[in-house]
Coordinates of C-alpha atoms and ligand atoms in Angstrom, one line a residue:
M460 CA 0.0 0.0 0.0
N461 CA 1.4 3.5 -0.9
T462 CA 2.1 5.8 2.0
V463 CA 2.0 9.6 1.7
E464 CA 3.4 11.8 4.4
I465 CA 1.7 15.1 5.1
K466 CA 4.3 17.5 6.5
I467 CA 2.2 19.6 8.7
D468 CA 4.9 22.1 9.5
S469 CA 5.7 22.8 5.9
K470 CA 3.5 25.8 5.1
K471 CA 3.4 26.7 1.4
G472 CA 1.5 29.6 -0.1
K473 CA -1.9 30.9 0.9
I474 CA -4.7 29.6 -1.2
S475 CA -6.5 32.7 -2.6
K476 CA -10.3 32.2 -2.3
E477 CA -10.5 33.6 -5.8
L478 CA -9.2 30.4 -7.3
H479 CA -12.8 29.2 -6.9
G480 CA -14.2 31.9 -9.2
H481 CA -16.9 31.7 -11.9
F482 CA -17.5 32.7 -15.5
I483 CA -20.9 33.4 -17.1
E484 CA -21.7 34.6 -20.6
F485 CA -24.6 34.7 -23.0
L486 CA -23.9 31.5 -24.8
G487 CA -26.6 28.8 -25.2
S488 CA -28.8 29.0 -22.1
C489 CA -26.2 30.2 -19.6
I490 CA -27.8 33.6 -19.0
Y491 CA -31.4 33.3 -20.4
D492 CA -33.0 30.4 -18.6
G493 CA -29.9 29.6 -16.6
I494 CA -29.7 32.8 -14.6
W495 CA -32.3 35.2 -15.9
V496 CA -36.0 34.3 -16.3
G497 CA -37.5 37.8 -15.9
E498 CA -39.8 39.1 -13.2
E499 CA -42.9 37.9 -14.9
S500 CA -41.8 34.3 -15.0
K501 CA -43.5 31.6 -13.0
I502 CA -40.1 30.3 -12.0
P503 CA -39.4 31.9 -8.6
N504 CA -37.0 34.8 -9.0
Y505 CA -35.4 37.8 -7.4
N506 CA -36.3 40.6 -9.8
G507 CA -35.8 38.3 -12.7
L508 CA -32.8 36.3 -11.5
R509 CA -33.8 32.7 -10.9
K510 CA -34.0 32.0 -7.2
D511 CA -32.9 28.3 -7.2
V512 CA -29.6 29.2 -9.0
V513 CA -28.9 32.3 -6.9
D514 CA -29.6 30.5 -3.6
A515 CA -27.4 27.5 -4.4
L516 CA -24.7 29.7 -5.8
K517 CA -24.8 31.8 -2.7
R518 CA -24.1 28.7 -0.6
L519 CA -20.9 28.3 -2.5
Q520 CA -19.8 31.8 -1.6
P521 CA -18.5 32.5 -5.1
P522 CA -15.5 34.8 -4.7
V523 CA -15.7 36.3 -8.1
I524 CA -17.9 36.2 -11.2
R525 CA -16.7 37.2 -14.7
W526 CA -19.0 38.6 -17.3
P527 CA -20.1 39.4 -20.2
G528 CA -17.5 37.1 -21.9
G529 CA -15.7 35.4 -23.3
C530 CA -16.3 35.9 -26.9
Y531 CA -19.6 37.7 -26.3
A532 CA -17.6 40.5 -24.6
D533 CA -15.9 41.3 -27.9
T534 CA -19.1 42.5 -29.5
Y535 CA -21.0 43.5 -26.4
H536 CA -22.1 47.2 -26.0
W537 CA -22.9 47.9 -22.3
R538 CA -25.4 50.7 -23.2
N539 CA -27.7 48.0 -24.7
G540 CA -28.1 46.5 -21.3
I541 CA -29.2 49.4 -19.2
G542 CA -32.5 51.3 -18.7
P543 CA -36.0 50.1 -18.8
G544 CA -36.2 46.6 -20.0
N545 CA -38.8 47.3 -22.7
E546 CA -36.6 50.0 -24.2
R547 CA -33.5 48.0 -24.5
P548 CA -32.5 47.1 -28.1
V549 CA -32.6 43.6 -29.3
T550 CA -29.3 42.3 -30.7
Y551 CA -28.1 39.0 -32.0
N552 CA -25.7 36.4 -30.7
E553 CA -23.9 34.2 -33.2
N554 CA -21.1 32.9 -30.9
F555 CA -20.4 29.1 -30.8
G556 CA -23.7 28.2 -32.6
T557 CA -25.9 30.1 -30.1
Y558 CA -27.8 31.8 -33.0
E559 CA -30.3 33.7 -30.8
L560 CA -31.7 37.1 -30.2
D561 CA -30.3 39.0 -27.1
S562 CA -33.1 40.9 -25.5
N563 CA -30.5 42.5 -23.3
Q564 CA -32.7 42.1 -20.3
F565 CA -29.6 40.8 -18.3
G566 CA -27.2 43.8 -18.4
T567 CA -24.9 45.6 -16.0
H568 CA -27.4 46.2 -13.2
E569 CA -28.7 42.6 -13.3
F570 CA -25.1 41.3 -13.2
I571 CA -24.2 43.5 -10.3
R572 CA -27.4 42.4 -8.5
L573 CA -26.3 38.7 -9.1
C574 CA -22.9 39.5 -7.5
E575 CA -24.6 41.3 -4.6
L576 CA -27.0 38.5 -3.9
T577 CA -24.3 35.9 -4.0
G578 CA -21.5 37.9 -2.3
A579 CA -19.2 37.7 -5.4
R580 CA -16.7 40.3 -6.6
P581 CA -17.7 41.4 -10.2
W582 CA -15.2 41.1 -13.0
L583 CA -16.2 43.0 -16.2
N584 CA -14.5 42.3 -19.5
I585 CA -14.6 45.2 -21.9
N586 CA -15.2 45.1 -25.6
M587 CA -11.9 45.7 -27.3
M588 CA -12.8 44.4 -30.7
T589 CA -15.9 46.4 -31.8
S590 CA -15.7 49.2 -29.4
G591 CA -13.1 51.7 -28.2
T592 CA -11.5 53.4 -25.2
E593 CA -14.3 55.9 -25.0
E594 CA -17.0 53.2 -24.6
M595 CA -14.9 51.4 -22.0
R596 CA -14.2 54.6 -20.0
E597 CA -17.9 55.5 -20.1
W598 CA -18.8 52.0 -18.7
M599 CA -16.3 52.5 -15.9
E600 CA -17.7 56.0 -15.2
Y601 CA -21.2 54.7 -15.2
C602 CA -20.3 51.9 -12.8
N603 CA -17.9 53.6 -10.4
R604 CA -18.3 57.4 -10.4
E605 CA -19.6 58.8 -7.1
D606 CA -19.6 62.5 -8.2
E607 CA -22.7 63.8 -10.0
T608 CA -21.5 63.3 -13.6
S609 CA -24.2 62.7 -16.2
L610 CA -23.2 59.0 -16.3
A611 CA -23.4 58.7 -12.5
K612 CA -26.8 60.4 -12.6
E613 CA -28.0 58.0 -15.3
R614 CA -26.9 55.1 -13.1
K615 CA -28.9 56.5 -10.3
Q616 CA -32.0 57.0 -12.4
N617 CA -31.6 53.4 -13.4
G618 CA -31.9 52.5 -9.7
A619 CA -28.4 52.3 -8.3
E620 CA -27.7 55.3 -6.1
K621 CA -24.3 54.0 -4.9
P622 CA -21.5 53.3 -7.4
F623 CA -20.9 49.6 -8.1
G624 CA -17.2 49.9 -7.2
V625 CA -16.1 47.4 -9.8
E626 CA -12.4 46.8 -9.5
L627 CA -11.6 44.0 -11.9
W628 CA -11.6 44.9 -15.6
G629 CA -10.5 42.6 -18.4
I630 CA -8.9 44.3 -21.4
G631 CA -9.8 42.0 -24.4
N632 CA -10.7 38.4 -24.5
E633 CA -8.6 35.7 -26.3
V634 CA -7.2 38.4 -28.5
W635 CA -5.1 35.8 -30.3
A636 CA -8.3 34.4 -32.0
G637 CA -11.9 35.6 -31.7
G638 CA -10.9 38.7 -29.9
G639 CA -9.2 40.2 -32.9
C640 CA -6.6 37.7 -34.2
M641 CA -3.8 40.0 -32.8
T642 CA -0.1 39.3 -32.5
P643 CA 1.5 39.8 -29.0
E644 CA 3.0 42.9 -30.4
S645 CA -0.2 44.5 -31.7
Y646 CA -2.0 43.5 -28.5
A647 CA 0.7 45.0 -26.2
N648 CA 0.2 48.3 -28.1
E649 CA -3.5 48.1 -27.8
Y650 CA -3.2 47.2 -24.1
R651 CA -1.0 50.3 -23.6
K652 CA -3.8 52.5 -24.9
Y653 CA -6.7 50.9 -23.2
A654 CA -4.9 50.5 -19.8
S655 CA -3.9 54.2 -20.0
A656 CA -7.4 55.3 -20.6
F657 CA -8.7 53.9 -17.3
P658 CA -10.2 56.6 -15.0
N659 CA -8.4 56.6 -11.7
F660 CA -11.3 57.5 -9.3
I661 CA -8.9 59.5 -7.1
S662 CA -10.8 61.5 -4.5
L663 CA -9.5 64.3 -2.3
E664 CA -12.0 63.2 0.4
N665 CA -10.1 59.9 0.4
G666 CA -6.7 61.6 0.9
G667 CA -5.9 61.7 -2.8
K668 CA -6.3 57.9 -3.1
P669 CA -8.6 56.1 -5.5
K670 CA -12.0 55.2 -4.0
T671 CA -12.1 52.2 -6.3
E672 CA -8.9 50.5 -7.0
M673 CA -9.1 49.6 -10.7
K674 CA -7.2 46.4 -11.7
R675 CA -6.2 46.0 -15.3
I676 CA -6.3 42.4 -16.5
A677 CA -4.5 41.7 -19.8
S678 CA -5.7 38.9 -22.1
G679 CA -3.0 36.2 -21.9
P680 CA -2.2 33.4 -24.3
D681 CA -4.0 30.3 -25.5
G682 CA -3.1 27.9 -22.7
N683 CA -3.7 24.9 -25.0
K684 CA -1.0 25.8 -27.5
P685 CA 2.4 24.9 -26.0
K686 CA 4.7 26.7 -28.4
E687 CA 2.5 29.6 -29.1
R688 CA 1.8 30.4 -25.4
V689 CA 5.5 30.6 -24.6
E690 CA 6.2 32.9 -27.5
W691 CA 3.1 34.9 -26.7
T692 CA 4.1 35.7 -23.2
K693 CA 7.7 36.4 -24.0
Q694 CA 6.9 38.8 -26.8
F695 CA 4.1 40.5 -24.9
F696 CA 6.4 41.5 -22.0
Q697 CA 9.3 42.4 -24.4
E698 CA 6.9 44.7 -26.3
L699 CA 5.8 46.3 -23.0
G700 CA 9.3 46.9 -22.1
K701 CA 10.1 48.9 -25.3
F702 CA 8.6 52.1 -24.0
R703 CA 6.7 53.7 -21.1
R704 CA 4.1 51.2 -19.8
P705 CA 0.7 51.5 -18.0
P706 CA 0.0 49.4 -14.9
L707 CA -0.7 45.7 -15.3
D708 CA -2.3 43.7 -12.5
G709 CA -3.4 40.4 -14.1
Y710 CA -2.6 38.2 -17.0
D711 CA -5.6 36.0 -18.0
L712 CA -4.7 32.7 -19.6
H713 CA -7.5 30.3 -20.8
F714 CA -7.1 26.5 -20.6
Y715 CA -9.7 24.1 -21.8
N716 CA -9.4 20.4 -21.5
W717 CA -10.3 19.6 -25.1
N718 CA -11.9 16.2 -25.7
L719 CA -12.4 16.4 -29.4
E720 CA -11.2 13.1 -30.7
N721 CA -14.7 12.0 -31.6
L722 CA -17.2 14.9 -32.1
E723 CA -20.1 12.5 -32.3
Q724 CA -19.5 10.8 -29.0
K725 CA -21.9 11.9 -26.3
E726 CA -20.3 13.3 -23.2
T727 CA -21.9 10.6 -21.1
E728 CA -20.6 7.8 -23.2
F729 CA -17.0 6.7 -22.7
D730 CA -14.8 3.7 -22.1
E731 CA -11.8 3.5 -19.9
R732 CA -9.5 4.8 -22.6
D733 CA -11.6 7.9 -23.1
W734 CA -11.9 8.4 -19.4
D735 CA -8.1 8.2 -19.0
L736 CA -7.5 10.7 -21.9
V737 CA -9.7 13.3 -20.2
I738 CA -8.1 12.8 -16.8
K739 CA -4.7 13.1 -18.4
G740 CA -5.7 16.2 -20.4
C741 CA -6.7 18.2 -17.3
L742 CA -3.4 17.5 -15.6
E743 CA -1.5 19.5 -18.3
L744 CA -2.6 22.7 -16.5
D745 CA 0.0 22.1 -13.8
E746 CA 2.8 22.6 -16.3
V747 CA 1.1 25.5 -18.0
I748 CA 0.9 27.4 -14.8
Q749 CA 4.5 26.7 -13.7
E750 CA 5.7 27.7 -17.2
Q751 CA 3.7 30.8 -17.5
A752 CA 4.3 32.0 -14.0
A753 CA 8.1 31.7 -14.6
L754 CA 7.7 33.6 -18.0
I755 CA 5.8 36.4 -16.3
R756 CA 8.4 36.7 -13.6
E757 CA 11.2 36.8 -16.3
G758 CA 9.2 39.2 -18.4
I759 CA 8.7 41.6 -15.5
E760 CA 12.4 41.3 -14.3
A761 CA 13.5 42.3 -17.8
L762 CA 11.4 45.4 -18.0
P763 CA 13.6 48.5 -17.8
E764 CA 13.3 50.7 -14.7
E765 CA 11.4 53.8 -15.6
E766 CA 12.9 57.2 -14.9
G767 CA 11.4 60.4 -13.5
F768 CA 8.5 61.5 -11.4
F769 CA 5.8 59.8 -13.3
K770 CA 7.4 56.4 -13.4
T771 CA 5.2 53.4 -13.1
P772 CA 6.6 50.7 -10.8
K773 CA 7.3 47.3 -12.2
P774 CA 4.0 45.5 -12.4
D775 CA 2.9 43.1 -9.7
C776 CA 1.0 41.0 -12.1
D777 CA -0.9 37.9 -11.2
L778 CA -1.4 34.9 -13.4
I779 CA -5.2 34.3 -13.7
I780 CA -6.9 31.3 -15.4
G781 CA -10.0 33.2 -16.5
E782 CA -11.6 30.2 -18.2
W783 CA -11.1 26.5 -17.6
G784 CA -13.1 23.3 -17.9
N785 CA -13.8 20.2 -19.9
W786 CA -14.9 20.8 -23.5
H787 CA -16.3 17.6 -24.9
G788 CA -16.8 17.3 -28.7
A789 CA -20.5 16.8 -28.4
A790 CA -20.9 20.3 -26.9
F791 CA -20.7 21.7 -30.5
S792 CA -23.8 19.9 -31.7
N793 CA -25.7 19.8 -28.4
R794 CA -28.6 22.2 -27.9
P795 CA -28.7 24.7 -26.2
A796 CA -25.2 25.6 -27.6
L797 CA -22.3 24.2 -25.6
Y798 CA -24.6 22.4 -23.1
Q799 CA -22.9 19.5 -21.5
Q800 CA -24.1 16.9 -19.0
C801 CA -21.6 16.4 -16.2
T802 CA -20.7 12.9 -15.1
M803 CA -18.3 11.6 -12.4
R804 CA -15.6 12.1 -15.1
D805 CA -16.2 15.8 -15.0
A806 CA -16.4 15.9 -11.2
I807 CA -13.0 14.2 -11.0
T808 CA -11.3 16.6 -13.4
T809 CA -13.0 19.5 -11.6
A810 CA -11.4 18.4 -8.4
L811 CA -8.0 17.7 -10.0
T812 CA -8.1 21.2 -11.6
L813 CA -8.9 22.9 -8.3
D814 CA -6.1 21.0 -6.7
I815 CA -3.7 22.0 -9.4
L816 CA -4.7 25.6 -8.7
H817 CA -4.4 25.0 -4.9
K818 CA -0.9 23.5 -5.3
N819 CA 0.3 26.4 -7.5
C820 CA -1.3 29.1 -5.2
E821 CA 1.9 31.0 -5.1
S822 CA 1.8 31.3 -8.8
V823 CA -1.9 31.7 -9.7
K824 CA -4.3 34.0 -7.8
M825 CA -7.6 33.8 -9.6
A826 CA -9.4 31.3 -11.8
C827 CA -12.9 31.0 -13.2
V828 CA -14.7 27.8 -14.1
A829 CA -16.2 27.9 -17.6
Q830 CA -19.1 28.2 -17.1
T831 CA -21.3 28.2 -14.1
V832 CA -24.6 27.4 -15.7
N833 CA -25.6 25.2 -18.7
V834 CA -22.4 25.7 -20.7
L835 CA -19.4 23.3 -20.7
N836 CA -18.1 22.4 -17.2
S837 CA -21.1 23.7 -15.4
L838 CA -22.3 23.5 -11.8
F839 CA -26.0 24.0 -12.7
L840 CA -28.2 22.6 -15.5
T841 CA -31.5 24.3 -15.9
E842 CA -34.4 23.7 -18.2
G843 CA -37.5 25.7 -17.6
E844 CA -38.6 25.0 -14.0
T845 CA -36.0 22.3 -13.5
C846 CA -32.7 23.1 -11.9
I847 CA -30.1 20.4 -11.3
L848 CA -26.9 20.7 -9.4
T849 CA -24.2 18.7 -11.2
P850 CA -21.5 16.8 -9.2
N851 CA -19.2 19.7 -10.1
Y852 CA -21.3 21.8 -7.7
D853 CA -20.5 19.3 -4.9
V854 CA -16.8 19.5 -5.6
F855 CA -16.8 23.3 -5.3
N856 CA -18.8 22.9 -2.0
M857 CA -16.5 20.3 -0.5
Y858 CA -13.4 22.2 -1.5
K859 CA -14.5 25.5 0.1
V860 CA -12.6 24.5 3.2
H861 CA -9.3 25.2 1.5
R862 CA -9.9 28.8 0.9
E863 CA -7.4 31.0 2.6
G864 CA -5.6 27.9 3.9
L865 CA -1.9 27.3 3.6
G866 CA -0.8 24.5 1.3
L867 CA 1.1 21.6 3.0
E868 CA 3.8 19.6 1.5
T869 CA 3.1 15.9 0.8
V870 CA 5.9 13.4 0.3
G871 CA 5.7 9.9 -1.0
E872 CA 4.5 7.7 -3.8
T873 CA 0.9 7.4 -5.0
S874 CA -0.3 5.3 -8.0
D875 CA -0.6 7.5 -11.0
K876 CA -4.3 7.6 -10.6
T877 CA -4.4 8.7 -6.9
F878 CA -4.0 12.3 -6.0
I879 CA -3.6 14.0 -2.6
F880 CA -3.6 17.6 -1.6
A881 CA -3.6 19.1 1.9
S882 CA -3.9 22.5 3.5
E883 CA -4.2 23.9 7.0
K884 CA -6.0 26.8 8.6
E885 CA -7.3 27.6 12.0
E886 CA -10.1 25.1 11.8
G887 CA -7.7 22.2 11.1
I888 CA -6.0 20.2 8.4
F889 CA -8.0 19.4 5.3
V890 CA -6.9 16.5 3.0
N891 CA -8.3 15.8 -0.5
L892 CA -8.0 12.3 -1.9
I893 CA -9.0 11.6 -5.4
N894 CA -9.1 8.2 -7.1
A895 CA -9.1 8.9 -10.8
D896 CA -9.2 5.2 -11.7
M897 CA -12.5 4.5 -13.5
E898 CA -12.5 0.8 -12.6
K899 CA -10.4 0.0 -9.5
D900 CA -10.6 1.0 -5.8
Q901 CA -7.3 2.0 -4.3
E902 CA -5.9 2.1 -0.8
I903 CA -3.5 4.6 0.6
V904 CA -1.9 5.4 4.0
I905 CA -1.7 9.0 5.0
A906 CA 1.0 9.6 7.6
F907 CA 1.2 12.9 9.5
S908 CA 4.5 14.3 10.7
D909 CA 2.8 15.2 14.0
D910 CA 0.0 13.9 16.3
V911 CA -3.4 14.6 14.7
Q912 CA -7.0 13.4 15.2
Y913 CA -9.6 12.6 12.5
V914 CA -12.7 14.8 12.8
S915 CA -14.9 14.1 9.8
G916 CA -15.0 13.5 6.0
Q917 CA -17.1 14.0 2.9
I918 CA -17.1 11.7 -0.1
L919 CA -18.4 12.1 -3.7
E920 CA -18.8 8.8 -5.5
S921 CA -21.2 6.9 -7.6
E922 CA -21.7 3.3 -8.5
D923 CA -21.2 3.9 -12.1
P924 CA -18.6 6.5 -13.3
H925 CA -21.0 7.4 -16.2
D926 CA -23.6 8.5 -13.7
C927 CA -24.9 12.1 -13.7
N928 CA -27.7 14.1 -12.1
T929 CA -30.8 14.3 -14.3
K930 CA -34.3 15.6 -14.1
E931 CA -35.5 12.1 -13.1
E932 CA -32.7 11.6 -10.6
P933 CA -31.5 15.1 -9.6
D934 CA -29.5 13.8 -6.6
K935 CA -28.1 10.6 -7.9
I936 CA -24.6 11.9 -7.1
R937 CA -24.4 14.0 -3.9
E938 CA -21.7 14.5 -1.4
K939 CA -22.2 12.4 1.7
T940 CA -20.4 11.7 5.0
G941 CA -17.3 9.7 4.3
R942 CA -16.0 6.6 6.1
A943 CA -13.6 7.2 8.9
P944 CA -10.0 5.9 8.1
S945 CA -8.5 3.2 10.2
R946 CA -5.8 4.6 12.4
R947 CA -2.4 3.2 13.6
E948 CA -0.5 5.9 15.6
N949 CA -0.2 8.8 13.1
D950 CA -1.0 6.7 10.1
F951 CA -4.4 6.6 8.6
A952 CA -5.4 3.9 6.1
V953 CA -8.0 5.1 3.7
R954 CA -10.0 3.2 1.0
L955 CA -10.5 5.2 -2.2
P956 CA -13.5 3.9 -4.1
K957 CA -13.1 4.0 -7.9
A958 CA -13.8 7.4 -9.4
S959 CA -14.2 9.2 -6.1
I960 CA -13.3 12.4 -4.3
Q961 CA -12.9 12.7 -0.5
V962 CA -12.1 15.6 1.8
M963 CA -11.0 14.7 5.3
H964 CA -10.8 17.0 8.3
F965 CA -8.1 16.5 10.9
V966 CA -7.0 18.6 13.9
R967 CA -3.7 18.7 15.7
K968 CA -3.8 17.1 19.1
Ligands
AHR2445 O1 -16.5 29.5 -22.7 C1 -16.8 29.5 -24.0 C2 -15.9 30.3 -24.9 O2 -14.6 29.7 -24.9 C3 -15.7 31.7 -24.5 O3 -16.6 32.6 -25.0 C4 -14.3 32.0 -25.1 O4 -13.6 33.0 -24.4 C5 -13.6 30.7 -25.2 O5 -13.1 30.4 -26.4

């Protein structure tokens, strides 16, 4: 039996709660039906936002939600989504086979309300492709200006007396493809312009400091293209170093676990080989994060010191994974667009991905699952009055305990399908154990470097790894109380059922 030692005095970095973030966009039924049903709907709602989704999302305490895209941000005009609902223009969405009208009933106020109701920090992505710095700046003014400017008054007339205080702003989305087919050089130059055009919201009342700290998030590379992403990051930072530079707070890389070998294959139908490919695919993110974090550090170090009074300090730029999740081939032909059922396979890769983020918490500070509702790696599936929580929801819920904890070092051999992660905070030590084997149970001994006591545990498992939650069986896969491990001194022997995820809680004695 493999033994893994958890070094409880080996504190690694702090796990930013924002690694558990969300991404929503008008694609398929993510927004309309998934989040927004309108006040007149018979589906219970909070001023149009569906109650079942909001309430369940709130239980997860989502740290951040990114909107309006994604690709949709590249053609989104924020003015279309404010003011009385019946006066809002109707536009068209042709991204990823959505092919639907956008009534624009879900706009800035509705998004902010969703964030307020769930306690999330809003992240707005600006339209860099079919709009300009003026439209961006006006959106910022509308959202954040306290003084009585015309835009602030308009916000008040639309029902929001207080500014929204939106700090996180993405500048472009996937600019290497749908966001403008740019080169790293051309994007760096666009970035300079957009990042310089940010209002600063400095207030004399606030001692000359900004009332809202605006964070500029650059569009990073395509995380799925090994050569291209290295070159992209190198060249982006080189270009920034060529002349005076605006601030840069975040660098947003997207990583999808593409499962496109057979576009006809349903996401719920797979054999062990297919299962293993998807598991293996999601693990690549580990290397991507390490590689990109190192390139960002190198890129920043190589930036020349700026001279003079107005010099900008070298950026303290965080790596962000603004979109991640499984993308099965069937999603392209499924309806609504990009809709995917989520089986235990998706739950396992969700857990593995979150653990990769946890392990790399010194290098990556924020990440958003793509997407929260009805699209790709979702936590919710809705259809009219039905709302199902996928097993991915349970993973996010079980993993909440790691937020703001300190990662712990684990030493020892596991099988190549067993994964372990541990963190510690005031409440105790939390250990994740994943068995990514589709067929076989595993056993493992976890040994602690000090005296600890088992408190409790949760497990997510299902008899058949193809299982998923459906309208007929909405709770087929639900987290439940786990079995206590058997103890010998400071060693705990744990059984890991096939395709399962466990979180165990220990305290120091
Ligand atoms: O999440 C779906 C799409 O994937 C997003 O709109 C885009 O940014 C990415 O290519």
